[in-house]
Structures are given as C-alpha cells and as structure tokens.
Amino acid sequence: TQLLEQSPQFLSIQEGENLTVYCNSSSVFSSLQWYRQEPGEGPVLLVTVVTGGEVKKLKRLTFQFGDARKDSSLHITAAQPGDTGLYLCAGALASYDKVIFGPGTSLSVIP
Amino acid sequence: DAGVIQSPRHEVTEMGQEVTLRCKPISGHDYLFWYRQTMMRGLELLIYFNNNVPIDDSGMPEDRFSAKMPNASFSTLKIQPSEPRDSAVYFCASIQYPGAVSDTEAFFGQGTRLTVV
C-alpha cells in the first residue's frame, strides 16, 4: 500500500494545454516536495511546501499544499514539450524523518 | 562539485552473482540515501546514513542486501546472491545538513541500471 498516491498515473497532452496532477494521502505530512525526473536521470527537486494552504509559483508551475497537509497539487499552465517527464511527490511524516516518494505521474507533452 | 556520482551506470549479471553498486555523495553532505526504482513499485527507500552511520535500514528487502559507508565520501550497496527480481534502477542521493531532512533538497545521482538474468 502506497502512503502517497498520485493521479493520474499517465497524462498525454498537446503543447499549450493546462494540466493538474495530484498527490494524496490519508496521513498528515510535515512537508511535501515535488521532483521531476527525466529518462535516464535522477529526480530533481522543483519545490518544497511546508505550511498548510501554501501556494508556490515557479514560472508556469503552481504548487499547492492542502490545508490539512494531506495532499498537494501541481498545475502547469501552457505546457511545453520540455515539461515532459515523471513528476514525483515526496513527503515526510515528521521533520527530520525519512522522505518517501509517491509512484509518480508520467507526463508527455506533444508538440 | 560534480554532483552525486554512481558507478557503474549499467550492470548486467547472472543470477547468483554478487553485485556491488557504488556511490560518491556531494562533499560536505551529511546524509546519504539508497533508493530502488521499478515500474511496479516506484521509488523505494532502502537505507539511509547520517554521518556514515546507518539510521534506518527497514527498507532493505532481504538479508541478501547490505550497505556500507566506510567514510564520508563513499558508500556501497551489495546484493549477494542476486536474483532476477532485483532488476531495477538503483539511486543514491545526498543531503546537506543543517535543515530538516524532510525540507531539504535531495541531490540524486544518475542511477545504476541493474539487470539480473
């Protein structure tokens, strides 16, 4: 059983479209992180959200941490082919605790 | 710094053989993590070290798996004997303290793709 669930598992969209991917849990997390992984590479951190209800923006990417700190979302505006990759959410149940990863959402942006 | 360095990048071995994966973390980083990634199970934490000391090895699947960190700049993950179900991409990551592990960026290596036939 996954502590962190992500949806959708796969997503294929046209360039220019908007999309949202979700990360959910029944547990409360101290913080959540979003990583992006390209084929043949390790994951690279995009953002860390710590406070319930927090919203962070990184250019065309908007990250939100749920008020109850059990879920998070990543919204991409006007997707580009360079956004293609595996998006992983990761979290720890307590500060200074080990970080666990969700199964990921595989995004493909078609030119 | 060159980042986290893993070797080899690819390893193909026969069932029953011993496999050793290597990792050099970023200099000055206090934590080192070993993960395994498969399509079925995603990215799983196997073990992590703090200042060369193993802190949590509850993710190590079986006694066939062992990990060591003899010094701050080197770690190994060994599988003996290897089995086909061990086939996966194995990642090493490191984190610099201070800061909560949960809030701090983990820097990943490029991974070792292991195939056991």
Tab-separated table of C-alpha atoms in Angstrom:
chain	number	residue	atom	x	y	z
A	1	THR	CA	0.000	0.000	0.000
A	2	GLN	CA	1.358	3.386	-1.040
A	3	LEU	CA	1.405	6.055	1.642
A	4	LEU	CA	1.341	8.656	-1.111
A	5	GLU	CA	-0.960	8.243	-4.090
A	6	GLN	CA	-0.599	10.219	-7.296
A	7	SER	CA	-3.060	10.784	-10.100
A	8	PRO	CA	-3.270	10.462	-12.944
A	9	GLN	CA	-0.638	7.789	-13.475
A	10	PHE	CA	-0.152	8.794	-17.108
A	11	LEU	CA	-1.036	12.016	-18.905
A	12	SER	CA	-0.546	12.905	-22.555
A	13	ILE	CA	-1.488	16.397	-23.696
A	14	GLN	CA	-0.900	18.821	-26.533
A	15	GLU	CA	1.527	21.694	-26.243
A	16	GLY	CA	-0.192	24.777	-24.866
A	17	GLU	CA	-2.751	22.934	-22.747
A	18	ASN	CA	-3.056	23.269	-18.990
A	19	LEU	CA	-2.919	20.352	-16.594
A	20	THR	CA	-3.076	19.458	-12.931
A	21	VAL	CA	-1.605	16.443	-11.190
A	22	TYR	CA	-2.436	15.376	-7.674
A	23	CYS	CA	-0.720	13.852	-4.688
A	24	ASN	CA	-2.908	12.457	-1.915
A	25	SER	CA	-2.566	10.662	1.380
A	26	SER	CA	-4.637	9.710	4.381
A	27	SER	CA	-1.733	10.810	6.574
A	28	VAL	CA	-0.668	14.292	7.617
A	29	PHE	CA	2.727	15.325	6.298
A	30	SER	CA	5.241	17.711	7.793
A	31	SER	CA	6.113	18.889	4.304
A	32	LEU	CA	5.757	17.813	0.710
A	33	GLN	CA	8.189	18.093	-2.139
A	34	TRP	CA	7.757	17.816	-5.889
A	35	TYR	CA	10.513	16.345	-8.031
A	36	ARG	CA	10.790	15.961	-11.798
A	37	GLN	CA	12.671	13.060	-13.356
A	38	GLU	CA	13.776	12.786	-16.968
A	39	PRO	CA	14.599	9.434	-18.603
A	40	GLY	CA	17.997	8.136	-17.598
A	41	GLU	CA	18.425	10.721	-14.869
A	42	GLY	CA	17.739	11.032	-11.169
A	43	PRO	CA	14.887	13.156	-9.785
A	44	VAL	CA	15.490	16.888	-9.426
A	45	LEU	CA	13.716	18.982	-6.806
A	46	LEU	CA	11.183	21.530	-8.051
A	47	VAL	CA	9.717	22.844	-4.806
A	48	THR	CA	9.106	22.179	-1.112
A	49	VAL	CA	5.853	23.205	0.571
A	50	VAL	CA	5.718	23.309	4.341
A	51	THR	CA	2.665	25.256	5.514
A	52	GLY	CA	-0.918	24.026	5.085
A	53	GLY	CA	-2.632	26.026	2.369
A	54	GLU	CA	0.678	27.261	0.997
A	55	VAL	CA	0.866	28.136	-2.692
A	56	LYS	CA	4.167	28.456	-4.544
A	57	LYS	CA	4.716	29.510	-8.115
A	58	LEU	CA	7.687	28.631	-10.266
A	59	LYS	CA	7.224	30.271	-13.682
A	60	ARG	CA	4.398	28.247	-15.307
A	61	LEU	CA	4.179	25.787	-12.417
A	62	THR	CA	1.905	26.346	-9.409
A	63	PHE	CA	2.156	24.127	-6.351
A	64	GLN	CA	-0.380	23.953	-3.563
A	65	PHE	CA	-0.274	22.207	-0.200
A	66	GLY	CA	-3.674	21.240	1.187
A	67	ASP	CA	-4.954	22.957	4.314
A	68	ALA	CA	-4.861	19.672	6.220
A	69	ARG	CA	-1.385	18.876	4.864
A	70	LYS	CA	-2.587	15.560	3.440
A	71	ASP	CA	-2.498	16.460	-0.226
A	72	SER	CA	-0.827	18.617	-2.819
A	73	SER	CA	-1.340	19.592	-6.423
A	74	LEU	CA	0.871	20.732	-9.264
A	75	HIS	CA	-0.667	22.858	-12.004
A	76	ILE	CA	1.182	23.562	-15.243
A	77	THR	CA	-0.006	26.369	-17.480
A	78	ALA	CA	0.603	26.262	-21.235
A	79	ALA	CA	2.560	23.018	-21.147
A	80	GLN	CA	5.651	22.726	-23.335
A	81	PRO	CA	7.466	19.633	-24.650
A	82	GLY	CA	10.269	20.387	-22.204
A	83	ASP	CA	7.841	19.693	-19.362
A	84	THR	CA	7.761	16.020	-20.345
A	85	GLY	CA	8.912	13.769	-17.531
A	86	LEU	CA	7.955	11.867	-14.411
A	87	TYR	CA	6.587	14.082	-11.635
A	88	LEU	CA	7.084	12.682	-8.172
A	89	CYS	CA	5.716	13.951	-4.909
A	90	ALA	CA	7.638	13.139	-1.763
A	91	GLY	CA	6.982	13.764	1.888
A	92	ALA	CA	7.940	13.100	5.452
A	93	LEU	CA	5.530	12.395	8.283
A	94	ALA	CA	7.646	14.481	10.629
A	95	SER	CA	10.542	16.846	10.367
A	96	TYR	CA	13.889	15.077	10.384
A	97	ASP	CA	12.096	11.911	9.251
A	98	LYS	CA	12.856	9.935	6.135
A	99	VAL	CA	11.274	11.079	2.899
A	100	ILE	CA	9.041	8.688	0.976
A	101	PHE	CA	8.032	9.053	-2.650
A	102	GLY	CA	4.755	8.629	-4.461
A	103	PRO	CA	4.551	6.436	-7.589
A	104	GLY	CA	4.696	9.413	-9.924
A	105	THR	CA	2.738	10.896	-12.824
A	106	SER	CA	4.278	10.370	-16.245
A	107	LEU	CA	3.607	13.461	-18.373
A	108	SER	CA	4.053	13.604	-22.102
A	109	VAL	CA	3.609	16.945	-23.897
A	110	ILE	CA	3.182	16.534	-27.616
A	111	PRO	CA	4.408	19.357	-29.883
B	1	ASP	CA	31.172	19.857	-7.283
B	2	ALA	CA	30.379	17.165	-9.856
B	3	GLY	CA	27.265	16.086	-8.003
B	4	VAL	CA	26.463	12.620	-6.719
B	5	ILE	CA	28.446	10.070	-8.680
B	6	GLN	CA	27.297	6.497	-9.094
B	7	SER	CA	29.026	3.581	-10.742
B	8	PRO	CA	28.561	1.614	-12.802
B	9	ARG	CA	25.780	3.219	-14.891
B	10	HIS	CA	24.720	-0.176	-16.181
B	11	GLU	CA	25.285	-3.646	-14.774
B	12	VAL	CA	24.198	-6.946	-16.252
B	13	THR	CA	24.866	-10.021	-14.190
B	14	GLU	CA	23.785	-13.613	-13.895
B	15	MET	CA	21.520	-14.829	-11.156
B	16	GLY	CA	23.510	-15.878	-8.103
B	17	GLN	CA	26.377	-13.485	-8.686
B	18	GLU	CA	27.417	-10.775	-6.262
B	19	VAL	CA	26.737	-7.201	-7.337
B	20	THR	CA	28.290	-4.090	-5.818
B	21	LEU	CA	26.956	-0.623	-6.562
B	22	ARG	CA	28.990	2.434	-5.658
B	23	CYS	CA	28.165	5.989	-4.697
B	24	LYS	CA	30.166	9.133	-4.035
B	25	PRO	CA	27.996	11.791	-2.368
B	26	ILE	CA	28.454	15.520	-2.701
B	27	SER	CA	31.298	16.685	-0.488
B	28	GLY	CA	30.030	18.074	2.813
B	29	HIS	CA	26.658	16.371	2.670
B	30	ASP	CA	25.691	14.658	5.906
B	31	TYR	CA	23.020	12.237	4.732
B	32	LEU	CA	23.211	9.526	2.097
B	33	PHE	CA	20.215	7.564	0.811
B	34	TRP	CA	19.906	4.457	-1.338
B	35	TYR	CA	16.690	4.091	-3.381
B	36	ARG	CA	15.436	1.470	-5.801
B	37	GLN	CA	13.096	2.365	-8.671
B	38	THR	CA	10.889	-0.011	-10.635
B	39	MET	CA	7.765	0.485	-12.720
B	40	MET	CA	5.734	-1.626	-10.332
B	41	ARG	CA	6.858	-0.173	-7.006
B	42	GLY	CA	8.132	3.282	-7.903
B	43	LEU	CA	10.956	4.827	-5.891
B	44	GLU	CA	11.570	2.896	-2.664
B	45	LEU	CA	13.903	3.965	0.132
B	46	LEU	CA	16.221	1.091	1.027
B	47	ILE	CA	18.526	2.594	3.663
B	48	TYR	CA	19.967	5.920	4.740
B	49	PHE	CA	23.050	7.072	6.609
B	50	ASN	CA	23.784	10.131	8.718
B	51	ASN	CA	27.464	10.944	9.157
B	52	ASN	CA	28.365	7.460	7.869
B	53	VAL	CA	26.125	5.709	10.411
B	54	PRO	CA	23.132	3.674	9.162
B	55	ILE	CA	19.978	5.239	10.607
B	56	ASP	CA	17.142	3.276	9.038
B	57	ASP	CA	17.517	0.077	7.008
B	58	SER	CA	13.899	-1.012	7.265
B	59	GLY	CA	13.508	-0.723	3.508
B	60	MET	CA	16.209	-3.275	2.737
B	61	PRO	CA	14.211	-6.095	1.189
B	62	GLU	CA	16.195	-9.110	2.361
B	63	ASP	CA	19.397	-10.227	4.012
B	64	ARG	CA	20.852	-10.523	0.536
B	65	PHE	CA	21.110	-6.733	0.539
B	66	SER	CA	23.743	-4.897	2.548
B	67	ALA	CA	25.065	-1.340	2.534
B	68	LYS	CA	28.145	0.266	3.977
B	69	MET	CA	29.541	3.747	4.276
B	70	PRO	CA	33.178	3.416	5.366
B	71	ASN	CA	33.810	7.155	5.077
B	72	ALA	CA	32.052	10.402	4.213
B	73	SER	CA	32.867	10.166	0.527
B	74	PHE	CA	31.943	6.607	-0.363
B	75	SER	CA	29.118	4.114	0.033
B	76	THR	CA	28.359	0.690	-1.405
B	77	LEU	CA	25.197	-1.331	-1.846
B	78	LYS	CA	25.840	-5.037	-2.237
B	79	ILE	CA	23.483	-7.785	-3.350
B	80	GLN	CA	24.620	-11.346	-2.742
B	81	PRO	CA	23.344	-13.526	-4.285
B	82	SER	CA	21.490	-11.526	-6.918
B	83	GLU	CA	18.115	-12.606	-8.304
B	84	PRO	CA	16.164	-11.533	-11.419
B	85	ARG	CA	13.622	-9.694	-9.240
B	86	ASP	CA	16.413	-7.394	-8.087
B	87	SER	CA	16.485	-5.860	-11.570
B	88	ALA	CA	15.811	-2.135	-11.153
B	89	VAL	CA	17.449	1.270	-11.241
B	90	TYR	CA	19.281	1.978	-8.002
B	91	PHE	CA	19.736	5.615	-6.996
B	92	CYS	CA	21.969	7.214	-4.442
B	93	ALA	CA	21.098	10.667	-3.068
B	94	SER	CA	22.718	13.003	-0.585
B	95	ILE	CA	21.517	15.896	1.584
B	96	GLN	CA	23.400	18.609	3.386
B	97	TYR	CA	22.578	19.424	6.979
B	98	PRO	CA	21.543	21.823	8.586
B	99	GLY	CA	17.907	21.758	7.869
B	100	ALA	CA	15.274	19.138	8.399
B	101	VAL	CA	15.813	16.150	6.164
B	102	SER	CA	12.187	16.435	5.178
B	103	ASP	CA	12.557	20.023	3.975
B	104	THR	CA	15.925	19.797	2.341
B	105	GLU	CA	16.678	19.072	-1.288
B	106	ALA	CA	17.970	15.602	-2.020
B	107	PHE	CA	20.553	15.517	-4.808
B	108	PHE	CA	20.349	12.321	-6.817
B	109	GLY	CA	22.962	10.533	-8.865
B	110	GLN	CA	22.193	9.275	-12.350
B	111	GLY	CA	21.476	5.799	-11.066
B	112	THR	CA	22.730	2.308	-11.808
B	113	ARG	CA	20.512	0.203	-14.050
B	114	LEU	CA	20.867	-3.374	-12.805
B	115	THR	CA	19.712	-6.323	-14.882
B	116	VAL	CA	19.927	-9.801	-13.382
B	117	VAL	CA	19.428	-12.577	-15.932
